[in-house]
Amino acid sequence: MKKVGILTLYYKTYNFGAQLQAYALQKYIEKQGYMCEIIRFKWSNEETIAGYENAKIDQAKFA
C-alpha cells in the first residue's frame, strides 16, 4: 500500500474549517486505497511566522 502525506501549515490552530478540510481530504485519500497521514508543519517560533528556514516537521513516519 502506498503512503501519502498531507502537509498542513495549521499547527495548534482553532480554525475548525482548516482541520475539517484536512480530515476530509485524508478520508478521501484513504477511500482511494492509500495509507494517509496528516503531517503538521510546526514553526520553530510558534508566535510569529518569520520564514520557511525556521520551520520543522512535527512528525514524519514515511519510509
Backbone as numpy.savetxt, mean C-alpha at the origin, in Angstrom:
# Nx Ny Nz CAx CAy CAz Cx Cy Cz
1.14 -19.41 -7.95 0.30 -18.23 -7.95 1.19 -16.98 -7.95
0.90 -16.05 -8.83 1.68 -14.82 -8.91 1.29 -13.86 -7.79
2.27 -13.06 -7.38 2.05 -12.09 -6.31 1.93 -10.69 -6.91
1.03 -9.91 -6.34 0.82 -8.53 -6.75 0.84 -7.67 -5.50
1.50 -6.53 -5.58 1.52 -5.59 -4.47 0.86 -4.29 -4.85
0.04 -3.76 -3.95 -0.57 -2.46 -4.14 0.18 -1.49 -3.24
0.86 -0.53 -3.84 1.62 0.46 -3.07 0.71 1.65 -2.79
0.50 1.94 -1.51 -0.36 3.05 -1.14 0.44 4.09 -0.36
0.16 5.35 -0.63 0.86 6.44 0.04 0.11 6.91 1.28
-1.00 6.27 1.60 -1.81 6.68 2.73 -1.43 5.85 3.95
-0.50 6.35 4.75 -0.05 5.64 5.95 -0.69 6.30 7.16
-1.35 5.53 7.98 -2.04 6.03 9.18 -3.00 7.16 8.83
-3.76 6.97 7.80 -4.68 8.01 7.36 -6.07 7.75 7.90
-6.84 8.80 8.00 -8.23 8.67 8.40 -9.14 8.90 7.19
-8.55 8.79 6.00 -9.30 8.93 4.76 -9.89 7.56 4.42
-11.13 7.35 4.81 -11.74 6.04 4.64 -11.98 5.71 3.17
-12.14 6.72 2.33 -12.31 6.49 0.90 -11.07 5.87 0.30
-9.89 6.35 0.69 -8.64 5.80 0.18 -8.44 4.36 0.67
-8.78 4.11 1.92 -8.66 2.76 2.46 -9.63 1.80 1.77
-10.84 2.25 1.52 -11.84 1.42 0.86 -11.43 1.12 -0.58
-10.87 2.11 -1.26 -10.43 1.91 -2.64 -9.31 0.87 -2.70
-8.34 0.95 -1.79 -7.24 -0.03 -1.78 -7.77 -1.43 -1.46
-8.70 -1.52 -0.53 -9.28 -2.81 -0.16 -10.07 -3.41 -1.33
-10.87 -2.58 -2.00 -11.66 -3.07 -3.13 -10.75 -3.54 -4.26
-9.68 -2.81 -4.53 -8.74 -3.22 -5.57 -8.06 -4.53 -5.20
-7.70 -4.69 -3.93 -7.10 -5.93 -3.47 -8.04 -7.11 -3.69
-9.29 -6.96 -3.33 -10.26 -8.04 -3.49 -10.49 -8.37 -4.97
-10.52 -7.36 -5.83 -10.70 -7.59 -7.26 -9.52 -8.38 -7.83
-8.30 -7.99 -7.45 -7.10 -8.68 -7.94 -7.09 -10.13 -7.45
-7.50 -10.36 -6.20 -7.57 -11.72 -5.67 -8.59 -12.56 -6.43
-9.70 -11.96 -6.84 -10.71 -12.69 -7.62 -10.19 -13.06 -9.01
-9.20 -12.33 -9.49 -8.59 -12.63 -10.78 -7.57 -13.77 -10.67
-7.32 -14.25 -9.45 -6.46 -15.41 -9.25 -5.05 -15.09 -8.80
-4.80 -13.87 -8.35 -3.48 -13.48 -7.89 -3.45 -13.38 -6.37
-2.27 -13.54 -5.79 -2.07 -13.29 -4.37 -1.74 -11.80 -4.25
-2.48 -11.08 -3.45 -2.34 -9.63 -3.40 -2.12 -9.15 -1.97
-1.28 -8.14 -1.85 -1.00 -7.55 -0.54 -0.86 -6.05 -0.69
-1.38 -5.32 0.29 -1.25 -3.87 0.30 0.05 -3.51 0.99
0.87 -2.71 0.34 2.14 -2.25 0.89 1.95 -0.79 1.28
2.08 -0.51 2.55 1.92 0.87 3.03 3.24 1.61 2.90
3.20 2.71 2.20 4.38 3.54 1.96 4.51 4.49 3.14
5.60 4.36 3.88 5.78 5.13 5.12 6.89 6.16 4.93
6.57 7.40 5.18 7.58 8.46 5.12 8.40 8.42 6.41
9.70 8.74 6.31 10.54 8.73 7.51 10.11 9.83 8.47
9.62 10.94 7.94 9.07 12.00 8.77 7.57 12.01 8.52
6.80 11.43 9.43 5.37 11.26 9.20 4.59 12.56 9.28
5.16 13.59 9.89 4.44 14.86 10.02 4.41 15.62 8.70
5.52 15.62 7.98 5.58 16.34 6.70 6.16 15.42 5.65
5.76 15.63 4.43 6.29 14.86 3.31 7.35 15.72 2.64
8.61 15.47 2.99 9.70 16.30 2.50 10.14 15.90 1.10
10.17 14.62 0.82 10.62 14.19 -0.50 10.68 12.68 -0.58
10.75 12.18 -1.79 10.75 10.74 -2.00 12.01 10.07 -1.46
13.11 10.80 -1.35 14.34 10.18 -0.87 14.25 9.82 0.61
13.27 10.37 1.33 13.11 10.08 2.75 12.10 8.97 3.01
11.68 8.29 1.99 10.62 7.30 2.13 11.18 5.92 2.46
10.37 5.14 3.15 10.72 3.76 3.48 9.52 2.88 3.17
9.77 1.64 2.84 8.69 0.69 2.65 8.41 0.03 3.99
7.17 0.13 4.45 6.79 -0.42 5.75 6.86 -1.94 5.75
6.41 -2.56 4.68 6.47 -4.01 4.62 6.58 -4.45 3.18
7.37 -5.47 2.97 7.47 -6.07 1.63 7.79 -7.54 1.84
6.91 -8.40 1.39 7.08 -9.84 1.61 7.10 -10.57 0.28
7.75 -9.99 -0.69 7.72 -10.58 -2.02 9.05 -11.22 -2.36
8.99 -12.36 -3.02 10.20 -13.07 -3.41 10.73 -12.54 -4.72
